[in-house]
């Protein structure tokens, strides 16, 4: 079965739009500010996608742009201005930042209640403690899809390839919070296939095209391909989709899988942030 990320995202958007309308009845329009430093074309594209998604559900959004050579003080200064604005409920700093700027320092400047990407240490800490508030959007999208597919996590063997702060680590924490047995693999893992073959649920976020081949996947697995790479003029994931789809119970395509779900979760979290700020 194909996990249709676009369809699942449309469903989340419809629910989010209804919540936006409820807020509008109280005179509140949720506001998202994105912060983009420099002119990385991929980052610009992601920012555009996020803003047009906001427009679809009635979230007001604006983009704060800083030059490539902006200093850490300038970036933090702009973030602090956004923290103080009552019409901005969510702040997202587009990564990666240009060299020389510390994402950790900048992330710490975002008010935790406006941290709709869920990367602030306060939100990450809450996640680790099993008290999820705002969480990273890609893992949240994967958990949402599993819930919608009726694939329970309790007691499930889950394997994650990739241990980044953005995907692998928070996803592991979210799966543990739901009582899965979780293995996390990465570039130093000695025998990747030995681990991936255990997976009832396999999530791959390495950024390495065709890393996961059919013989590395347990038949009947739920496979989430997070990777996004350009190969020639094609966008591909980390999983050899054509071969793996024949043995997986369910699999996300690239594009049209985890990506749209990630954006939908950002919208949902922006509304969640607005609701909790006005409560
Ligand atoms: P990252 O570069 O921070 O981390 C990559 C991870 O993969 C590391 O843990 C590394 O050890 C591991 N890895 C690399 N090569 C490996 C190998 N050969 N075998 C096993 N593990 C290996 O990346 P990230 O930010 O987590 O992103 C990973 C991929 O997911 C990228 O392609 C990125 O574009 C994509 N991504 C997609 C979405 C989405 O919404 N679809 C969101 C975030 C990231």
mmCIF file of C-alpha atoms and ligand atoms in Angstrom:
data_model
loop_
_atom_site.group_PDB
_atom_site.id
_atom_site.type_symbol
_atom_site.label_atom_id
_atom_site.label_comp_id
_atom_site.label_asym_id
_atom_site.label_seq_id
_atom_site.Cartn_x
_atom_site.Cartn_y
_atom_site.Cartn_z
ATOM 1 C CA UNK A 1 0.000 0.000 0.000
ATOM 2 C CA UNK A 2 1.136 3.483 -0.812
ATOM 3 C CA UNK A 3 1.044 5.926 2.110
ATOM 4 C CA UNK A 4 -0.405 8.973 0.387
ATOM 5 C CA UNK A 5 1.222 11.855 2.242
ATOM 6 C CA UNK A 6 -0.648 14.420 0.177
ATOM 7 C CA UNK A 7 -4.046 12.942 1.081
ATOM 8 C CA UNK A 8 -3.139 12.664 4.773
ATOM 9 C CA UNK A 9 -1.839 16.237 4.714
ATOM 10 C CA UNK A 10 -5.070 17.465 3.100
ATOM 11 C CA UNK A 11 -7.001 15.816 5.906
ATOM 12 C CA UNK A 12 -4.840 17.550 8.554
ATOM 13 C CA UNK A 13 -5.191 20.857 6.719
ATOM 14 C CA UNK A 14 -9.002 20.576 6.726
ATOM 15 C CA UNK A 15 -9.006 19.979 10.492
ATOM 16 C CA UNK A 16 -6.537 22.818 11.025
ATOM 17 C CA UNK A 17 -8.658 25.180 8.911
ATOM 18 C CA UNK A 18 -11.656 24.435 11.110
ATOM 19 C CA UNK A 19 -9.586 25.348 14.198
ATOM 20 C CA UNK A 20 -8.450 28.578 12.486
ATOM 21 C CA UNK A 21 -12.098 29.464 11.829
ATOM 22 C CA UNK A 22 -12.945 28.903 15.488
ATOM 23 C CA UNK A 23 -10.145 31.276 16.466
ATOM 24 C CA UNK A 24 -11.331 33.800 13.869
ATOM 25 C CA UNK A 25 -14.739 33.811 15.559
ATOM 26 C CA UNK A 26 -12.903 35.096 18.641
ATOM 27 C CA UNK A 27 -11.069 37.726 16.593
ATOM 28 C CA UNK A 28 -7.751 35.879 16.492
ATOM 29 C CA UNK A 29 -5.766 35.102 13.369
ATOM 30 C CA UNK A 30 -2.873 32.698 14.000
ATOM 31 C CA UNK A 31 0.404 34.185 12.780
ATOM 32 C CA UNK A 32 3.570 32.402 11.669
ATOM 33 C CA UNK A 33 6.888 34.151 11.064
ATOM 34 C CA UNK A 34 9.598 32.375 9.150
ATOM 35 C CA UNK A 35 13.184 33.561 9.380
ATOM 36 C CA UNK A 36 15.446 33.033 6.405
ATOM 37 C CA UNK A 37 19.133 33.926 6.500
ATOM 38 C CA UNK A 38 20.860 34.096 3.132
ATOM 39 C CA UNK A 39 19.563 32.963 -0.247
ATOM 40 C CA UNK A 40 19.875 29.165 -0.288
ATOM 41 C CA UNK A 41 17.542 28.169 -3.192
ATOM 42 C CA UNK A 42 16.279 25.000 -1.450
ATOM 43 C CA UNK A 43 15.500 26.989 1.710
ATOM 44 C CA UNK A 44 13.683 29.605 -0.371
ATOM 45 C CA UNK A 45 11.584 26.861 -1.950
ATOM 46 C CA UNK A 46 10.693 25.343 1.454
ATOM 47 C CA UNK A 47 9.739 28.801 2.761
ATOM 48 C CA UNK A 48 7.447 29.364 -0.245
ATOM 49 C CA UNK A 49 5.782 25.965 0.302
ATOM 50 C CA UNK A 50 5.183 26.755 3.974
ATOM 51 C CA UNK A 51 3.708 30.181 3.260
ATOM 52 C CA UNK A 52 1.331 28.915 0.597
ATOM 53 C CA UNK A 53 0.210 26.153 2.998
ATOM 54 C CA UNK A 54 -0.477 28.842 5.624
ATOM 55 C CA UNK A 55 -2.602 30.766 3.132
ATOM 56 C CA UNK A 56 -4.672 27.651 2.368
ATOM 57 C CA UNK A 57 -5.765 27.246 5.987
ATOM 58 C CA UNK A 58 -6.057 30.953 6.915
ATOM 59 C CA UNK A 59 -2.844 31.349 8.949
ATOM 60 C CA UNK A 60 -1.273 34.788 8.418
ATOM 61 C CA UNK A 61 2.390 34.375 7.607
ATOM 62 C CA UNK A 62 5.354 36.613 7.013
ATOM 63 C CA UNK A 63 8.973 36.032 6.129
ATOM 64 C CA UNK A 64 11.828 37.851 7.821
ATOM 65 C CA UNK A 65 14.894 37.911 5.586
ATOM 66 C CA UNK A 66 18.438 38.535 6.709
ATOM 67 C CA UNK A 67 21.519 38.761 4.507
ATOM 68 C CA UNK A 68 23.983 35.867 4.199
ATOM 69 C CA UNK A 69 26.521 37.836 6.268
ATOM 70 C CA UNK A 70 24.117 38.622 9.131
ATOM 71 C CA UNK A 71 25.678 38.335 12.585
ATOM 72 C CA UNK A 72 24.404 36.107 15.345
ATOM 73 C CA UNK A 73 23.403 39.257 17.299
ATOM 74 C CA UNK A 74 21.342 40.550 14.360
ATOM 75 C CA UNK A 75 19.583 37.211 13.973
ATOM 76 C CA UNK A 76 18.838 36.911 17.681
ATOM 77 C CA UNK A 77 17.667 40.531 17.728
ATOM 78 C CA UNK A 78 15.091 39.829 15.004
ATOM 79 C CA UNK A 79 13.928 36.688 16.772
ATOM 80 C CA UNK A 80 13.461 38.624 20.020
ATOM 81 C CA UNK A 81 11.321 41.210 18.199
ATOM 82 C CA UNK A 82 9.108 38.380 16.947
ATOM 83 C CA UNK A 83 8.922 36.884 20.466
ATOM 84 C CA UNK A 84 7.391 40.149 21.697
ATOM 85 C CA UNK A 85 4.704 40.426 19.016
ATOM 86 C CA UNK A 86 1.241 39.280 20.056
ATOM 87 C CA UNK A 87 0.165 38.732 16.413
ATOM 88 C CA UNK A 88 2.949 36.166 15.887
ATOM 89 C CA UNK A 89 2.213 32.816 17.521
ATOM 90 C CA UNK A 90 4.821 30.679 15.776
ATOM 91 C CA UNK A 91 8.420 31.307 14.725
ATOM 92 C CA UNK A 92 10.329 29.034 12.387
ATOM 93 C CA UNK A 93 13.972 29.524 11.582
ATOM 94 C CA UNK A 94 14.769 27.882 8.274
ATOM 95 C CA UNK A 95 17.788 25.577 8.441
ATOM 96 C CA UNK A 96 20.571 25.282 7.483
ATOM 97 C CA UNK A 97 21.977 28.632 8.571
ATOM 98 C CA UNK A 98 24.986 30.058 6.720
ATOM 99 C CA UNK A 99 28.350 28.967 8.110
ATOM 100 C CA UNK A 100 29.422 30.934 11.153
ATOM 101 C CA UNK A 101 25.932 31.163 12.670
ATOM 102 C CA UNK A 102 25.129 28.748 15.448
ATOM 103 C CA UNK A 103 21.705 27.126 14.964
ATOM 104 C CA UNK A 104 21.710 26.148 18.670
ATOM 105 C CA UNK A 105 22.226 29.742 19.848
ATOM 106 C CA UNK A 106 19.574 31.105 17.499
ATOM 107 C CA UNK A 107 17.135 28.323 18.410
ATOM 108 C CA UNK A 108 17.530 29.110 22.103
ATOM 109 C CA UNK A 109 16.412 32.697 21.401
ATOM 110 C CA UNK A 110 12.982 31.581 20.157
ATOM 111 C CA UNK A 111 10.353 31.722 22.904
ATOM 112 C CA UNK A 112 9.556 28.045 23.638
ATOM 113 C CA UNK A 113 5.803 28.646 23.295
ATOM 114 C CA UNK A 114 6.364 29.991 19.754
ATOM 115 C CA UNK A 115 8.838 27.263 18.729
ATOM 116 C CA UNK A 116 6.609 25.552 16.148
ATOM 117 C CA UNK A 117 9.524 23.455 14.856
ATOM 118 C CA UNK A 118 9.956 21.952 18.320
ATOM 119 C CA UNK A 119 13.741 22.339 18.374
ATOM 120 C CA UNK A 120 14.115 24.503 21.499
ATOM 121 C CA UNK A 121 15.798 22.612 24.371
ATOM 122 C CA UNK A 122 12.730 23.191 26.559
ATOM 123 C CA UNK A 123 10.485 21.478 24.006
ATOM 124 C CA UNK A 124 13.044 18.771 23.247
ATOM 125 C CA UNK A 125 13.430 18.185 26.991
ATOM 126 C CA UNK A 126 9.674 17.899 27.456
ATOM 127 C CA UNK A 127 9.591 15.415 24.575
ATOM 128 C CA UNK A 128 12.303 13.291 26.208
ATOM 129 C CA UNK A 129 10.404 13.380 29.490
ATOM 130 C CA UNK A 130 7.315 12.052 27.743
ATOM 131 C CA UNK A 131 5.418 15.340 28.054
ATOM 132 C CA UNK A 132 5.217 16.313 24.382
ATOM 133 C CA UNK A 133 4.287 19.927 23.618
ATOM 134 C CA UNK A 134 5.585 21.371 20.378
ATOM 135 C CA UNK A 135 7.637 18.644 18.682
ATOM 136 C CA UNK A 136 9.661 18.445 15.445
ATOM 137 C CA UNK A 137 7.255 18.332 12.509
ATOM 138 C CA UNK A 138 8.663 15.422 10.478
ATOM 139 C CA UNK A 139 8.536 12.891 13.348
ATOM 140 C CA UNK A 140 5.091 14.170 14.276
ATOM 141 C CA UNK A 141 3.957 13.530 10.689
ATOM 142 C CA UNK A 142 5.246 9.948 10.810
ATOM 143 C CA UNK A 143 3.489 9.289 14.114
ATOM 144 C CA UNK A 144 0.288 10.803 12.692
ATOM 145 C CA UNK A 145 0.459 8.543 9.620
ATOM 146 C CA UNK A 146 1.001 5.437 11.774
ATOM 147 C CA UNK A 147 -2.020 6.353 13.902
ATOM 148 C CA UNK A 148 -4.185 6.940 10.818
ATOM 149 C CA UNK A 149 -3.057 3.615 9.322
ATOM 150 C CA UNK A 150 -3.948 1.858 12.552
ATOM 151 C CA UNK A 151 -0.397 0.575 13.000
ATOM 152 C CA UNK A 152 0.095 0.519 16.743
ATOM 153 C CA UNK A 153 3.482 1.420 18.180
ATOM 154 C CA UNK A 154 3.147 -0.339 21.521
ATOM 155 C CA UNK A 155 5.537 -3.285 21.507
ATOM 156 C CA UNK A 156 6.392 -2.741 17.826
ATOM 157 C CA UNK A 157 9.973 -3.174 16.587
ATOM 158 C CA UNK A 158 10.896 0.219 15.164
ATOM 159 C CA UNK A 159 14.158 0.990 13.421
ATOM 160 C CA UNK A 160 15.284 4.500 12.546
ATOM 161 C CA UNK A 161 18.152 5.172 10.167
ATOM 162 C CA UNK A 162 19.629 8.606 10.913
ATOM 163 C CA UNK A 163 20.231 10.220 14.290
ATOM 164 C CA UNK A 164 19.893 13.930 13.528
ATOM 165 C CA UNK A 165 18.326 16.392 15.945
ATOM 166 C CA UNK A 166 15.684 17.188 13.338
ATOM 167 C CA UNK A 167 14.402 13.699 12.552
ATOM 168 C CA UNK A 168 16.085 10.626 14.026
ATOM 169 C CA UNK A 169 16.477 11.593 17.696
ATOM 170 C CA UNK A 170 13.053 13.195 18.212
ATOM 171 C CA UNK A 171 11.378 10.370 16.284
ATOM 172 C CA UNK A 172 13.080 7.840 18.550
ATOM 173 C CA UNK A 173 11.790 9.719 21.597
ATOM 174 C CA UNK A 174 8.251 9.907 20.203
ATOM 175 C CA UNK A 175 8.278 6.186 19.462
ATOM 176 C CA UNK A 176 9.609 5.368 22.928
ATOM 177 C CA UNK A 177 6.873 7.556 24.428
ATOM 178 C CA UNK A 178 4.426 5.215 22.657
ATOM 179 C CA UNK A 179 6.207 2.112 23.968
ATOM 180 C CA UNK A 180 7.826 0.869 20.768
ATOM 181 C CA UNK A 181 11.159 -0.971 20.952
ATOM 182 C CA UNK A 182 13.456 1.408 19.107
ATOM 183 C CA UNK A 183 16.813 0.920 17.408
ATOM 184 C CA UNK A 184 18.576 3.982 16.019
ATOM 185 C CA UNK A 185 21.190 3.458 13.299
ATOM 186 C CA UNK A 186 23.544 5.960 11.708
ATOM 187 C CA UNK A 187 26.593 6.283 9.544
ATOM 188 C CA UNK A 188 28.776 4.487 12.106
ATOM 189 C CA UNK A 189 26.428 1.516 12.456
ATOM 190 C CA UNK A 190 28.462 -1.567 11.542
ATOM 191 C CA UNK A 191 25.866 -3.790 9.903
ATOM 192 C CA UNK A 192 22.894 -1.658 8.887
ATOM 193 C CA UNK A 193 20.965 -4.503 7.244
ATOM 194 C CA UNK A 194 21.123 -6.592 10.407
ATOM 195 C CA UNK A 195 19.105 -3.890 12.179
ATOM 196 C CA UNK A 196 16.770 -2.790 9.391
ATOM 197 C CA UNK A 197 15.636 -6.394 8.814
ATOM 198 C CA UNK A 198 14.159 -6.366 12.349
ATOM 199 C CA UNK A 199 11.888 -3.448 11.585
ATOM 200 C CA UNK A 200 8.124 -3.682 11.622
ATOM 201 C CA UNK A 201 8.339 0.089 11.261
ATOM 202 C CA UNK A 202 11.311 1.461 9.358
ATOM 203 C CA UNK A 203 11.971 5.200 9.130
ATOM 204 C CA UNK A 204 14.922 6.302 7.035
ATOM 205 C CA UNK A 205 16.375 9.819 7.197
ATOM 206 C CA UNK A 206 19.938 9.654 5.918
ATOM 207 C CA UNK A 207 19.907 11.661 2.689
ATOM 208 C CA UNK A 208 21.571 8.781 0.806
ATOM 209 C CA UNK A 209 19.705 7.686 -2.349
ATOM 210 C CA UNK A 210 18.870 3.955 -2.530
ATOM 211 C CA UNK A 211 20.523 3.256 0.829
ATOM 212 C CA UNK A 212 17.764 0.812 1.735
ATOM 213 C CA UNK A 213 17.445 -2.126 -0.630
ATOM 214 C CA UNK A 214 14.752 -4.784 -0.747
ATOM 215 C CA UNK A 215 16.823 -7.414 1.077
ATOM 216 C CA UNK A 216 17.267 -5.008 4.005
ATOM 217 C CA UNK A 217 13.524 -4.748 4.632
ATOM 218 C CA UNK A 218 11.360 -7.142 6.615
ATOM 219 C CA UNK A 219 8.332 -8.274 4.566
ATOM 220 C CA UNK A 220 5.208 -6.526 5.834
ATOM 221 C CA UNK A 221 7.107 -3.521 7.197
ATOM 222 C CA UNK A 222 5.743 0.034 7.320
ATOM 223 C CA UNK A 223 8.394 2.100 5.574
ATOM 224 C CA UNK A 224 8.785 5.871 5.919
ATOM 225 C CA UNK A 225 11.276 7.407 3.534
ATOM 226 C CA UNK A 226 12.257 10.843 4.824
ATOM 227 C CA UNK A 227 15.279 11.414 2.573
ATOM 228 C CA UNK A 228 15.204 14.027 -0.143
ATOM 229 C CA UNK A 229 17.998 14.042 -2.743
ATOM 230 C CA UNK A 230 18.276 15.228 -6.310
ATOM 231 C CA UNK A 231 19.515 12.572 -8.734
ATOM 232 C CA UNK A 232 19.700 14.072 -12.219
ATOM 233 C CA UNK A 233 16.357 15.817 -12.660
ATOM 234 C CA UNK A 234 14.541 13.539 -10.186
ATOM 235 C CA UNK A 235 13.820 13.943 -6.488
ATOM 236 C CA UNK A 236 14.431 10.646 -4.704
ATOM 237 C CA UNK A 237 14.392 9.282 -1.182
ATOM 238 C CA UNK A 238 16.681 6.894 0.682
ATOM 239 C CA UNK A 239 14.719 3.745 -0.128
ATOM 240 C CA UNK A 240 14.806 1.752 -3.360
ATOM 241 C CA UNK A 241 11.084 2.409 -3.739
ATOM 242 C CA UNK A 242 10.308 0.247 -6.792
ATOM 243 C CA UNK A 243 11.766 -2.907 -5.216
ATOM 244 C CA UNK A 244 10.726 -2.307 -1.600
ATOM 245 C CA UNK A 245 7.090 -1.471 -2.406
ATOM 246 C CA UNK A 246 6.507 -5.121 -3.362
ATOM 247 C CA UNK A 247 7.302 -6.443 0.114
ATOM 248 C CA UNK A 248 6.333 -3.552 2.392
ATOM 249 C CA UNK A 249 2.865 -3.427 3.954
ATOM 250 C CA UNK A 250 2.937 0.304 3.393
ATOM 251 C CA UNK A 251 5.485 2.787 2.073
ATOM 252 C CA UNK A 252 5.761 6.533 1.552
ATOM 253 C CA UNK A 253 6.787 7.764 -1.901
ATOM 254 C CA UNK A 254 9.286 10.579 -2.502
ATOM 255 C CA UNK A 255 8.010 13.112 -3.347
ATOM 256 C CA UNK A 256 4.463 13.068 -1.957
ATOM 257 C CA UNK A 257 5.050 11.157 1.279
ATOM 258 C CA UNK A 258 6.655 12.521 4.428
ATOM 259 C CA UNK A 259 7.244 16.011 2.930
ATOM 260 C CA UNK A 260 3.594 17.172 2.692
ATOM 261 C CA UNK A 261 2.879 15.668 6.120
ATOM 262 C CA UNK A 262 5.730 17.683 7.629
ATOM 263 C CA UNK A 263 4.247 20.930 6.299
ATOM 264 C CA UNK A 264 0.765 19.960 7.548
ATOM 265 C CA UNK A 265 2.170 19.359 11.038
ATOM 266 C CA UNK A 266 3.745 22.830 10.994
ATOM 267 C CA UNK A 267 0.309 24.332 10.345
ATOM 268 C CA UNK A 268 -1.231 22.251 13.099
ATOM 269 C CA UNK A 269 1.472 23.255 15.564
ATOM 270 C CA UNK A 270 1.110 26.956 14.688
ATOM 271 C CA UNK A 271 -2.591 26.757 15.518
ATOM 272 C CA UNK A 272 -1.810 24.741 18.658
ATOM 273 C CA UNK A 273 0.659 27.480 19.693
ATOM 274 C CA UNK A 274 -1.923 30.215 19.041
ATOM 275 C CA UNK A 275 -4.590 28.355 21.021
ATOM 276 C CA UNK A 276 -2.302 27.861 23.998
ATOM 277 C CA UNK A 277 -1.059 31.482 23.935
ATOM 278 C CA UNK A 278 -4.579 32.887 24.140
ATOM 279 C CA UNK A 279 -5.938 30.344 26.604
HETATM 280 P P1 LIG B 1 21.547 14.897 8.698
HETATM 281 O O1 LIG B 1 22.537 15.063 7.607
HETATM 282 O O2 LIG B 1 21.538 15.839 9.845
HETATM 283 O O3 LIG B 1 21.681 13.421 9.292
HETATM 284 C C1 LIG B 1 21.854 12.323 8.458
HETATM 285 C C2 LIG B 1 21.815 11.089 9.309
HETATM 286 O O4 LIG B 1 21.941 9.959 8.453
HETATM 287 C C3 LIG B 1 22.962 11.007 10.325
HETATM 288 O O5 LIG B 1 22.474 10.416 11.516
HETATM 289 C C4 LIG B 1 23.961 10.076 9.653
HETATM 290 O O6 LIG B 1 24.759 9.377 10.598
HETATM 291 C C5 LIG B 1 23.026 9.143 8.906
HETATM 292 N N1 LIG B 1 23.653 8.528 7.737
HETATM 293 C C6 LIG B 1 24.281 9.157 6.720
HETATM 294 N N2 LIG B 1 24.767 8.253 5.835
HETATM 295 C C7 LIG B 1 24.430 7.034 6.309
HETATM 296 C C8 LIG B 1 24.663 5.713 5.862
HETATM 297 N N3 LIG B 1 25.340 5.468 4.741
HETATM 298 N N4 LIG B 1 24.166 4.705 6.616
HETATM 299 C C9 LIG B 1 23.487 4.930 7.750
HETATM 300 N N5 LIG B 1 23.227 6.167 8.219
HETATM 301 C C10 LIG B 1 23.702 7.206 7.511
HETATM 302 O O7 LIG B 1 20.157 14.839 7.965
HETATM 303 P P2 LIG B 1 18.628 15.191 8.375
HETATM 304 O O8 LIG B 1 18.503 16.648 8.558
HETATM 305 O O9 LIG B 1 18.109 14.262 9.419
HETATM 306 O O10 LIG B 1 17.957 14.798 6.983
HETATM 307 C C11 LIG B 1 18.076 13.516 6.438
HETATM 308 C C12 LIG B 1 17.389 13.483 5.084
HETATM 309 O O11 LIG B 1 16.015 13.753 5.276
HETATM 310 C C13 LIG B 1 17.875 14.544 4.107
HETATM 311 O O12 LIG B 1 17.805 14.011 2.799
HETATM 312 C C14 LIG B 1 16.877 15.669 4.270
HETATM 313 O O13 LIG B 1 16.755 16.458 3.091
HETATM 314 C C15 LIG B 1 15.617 14.886 4.527
HETATM 315 N N6 LIG B 1 14.584 15.584 5.296
HETATM 316 C C16 LIG B 1 13.334 15.530 4.812
HETATM 317 C C17 LIG B 1 12.298 16.098 5.515
HETATM 318 C C18 LIG B 1 10.910 16.011 4.979
HETATM 319 O O14 LIG B 1 10.053 16.751 5.382
HETATM 320 N N7 LIG B 1 10.638 15.075 4.075
HETATM 321 C C19 LIG B 1 12.545 16.752 6.724
HETATM 322 C C20 LIG B 1 13.851 16.763 7.218
HETATM 323 C C21 LIG B 1 14.875 16.162 6.482
#
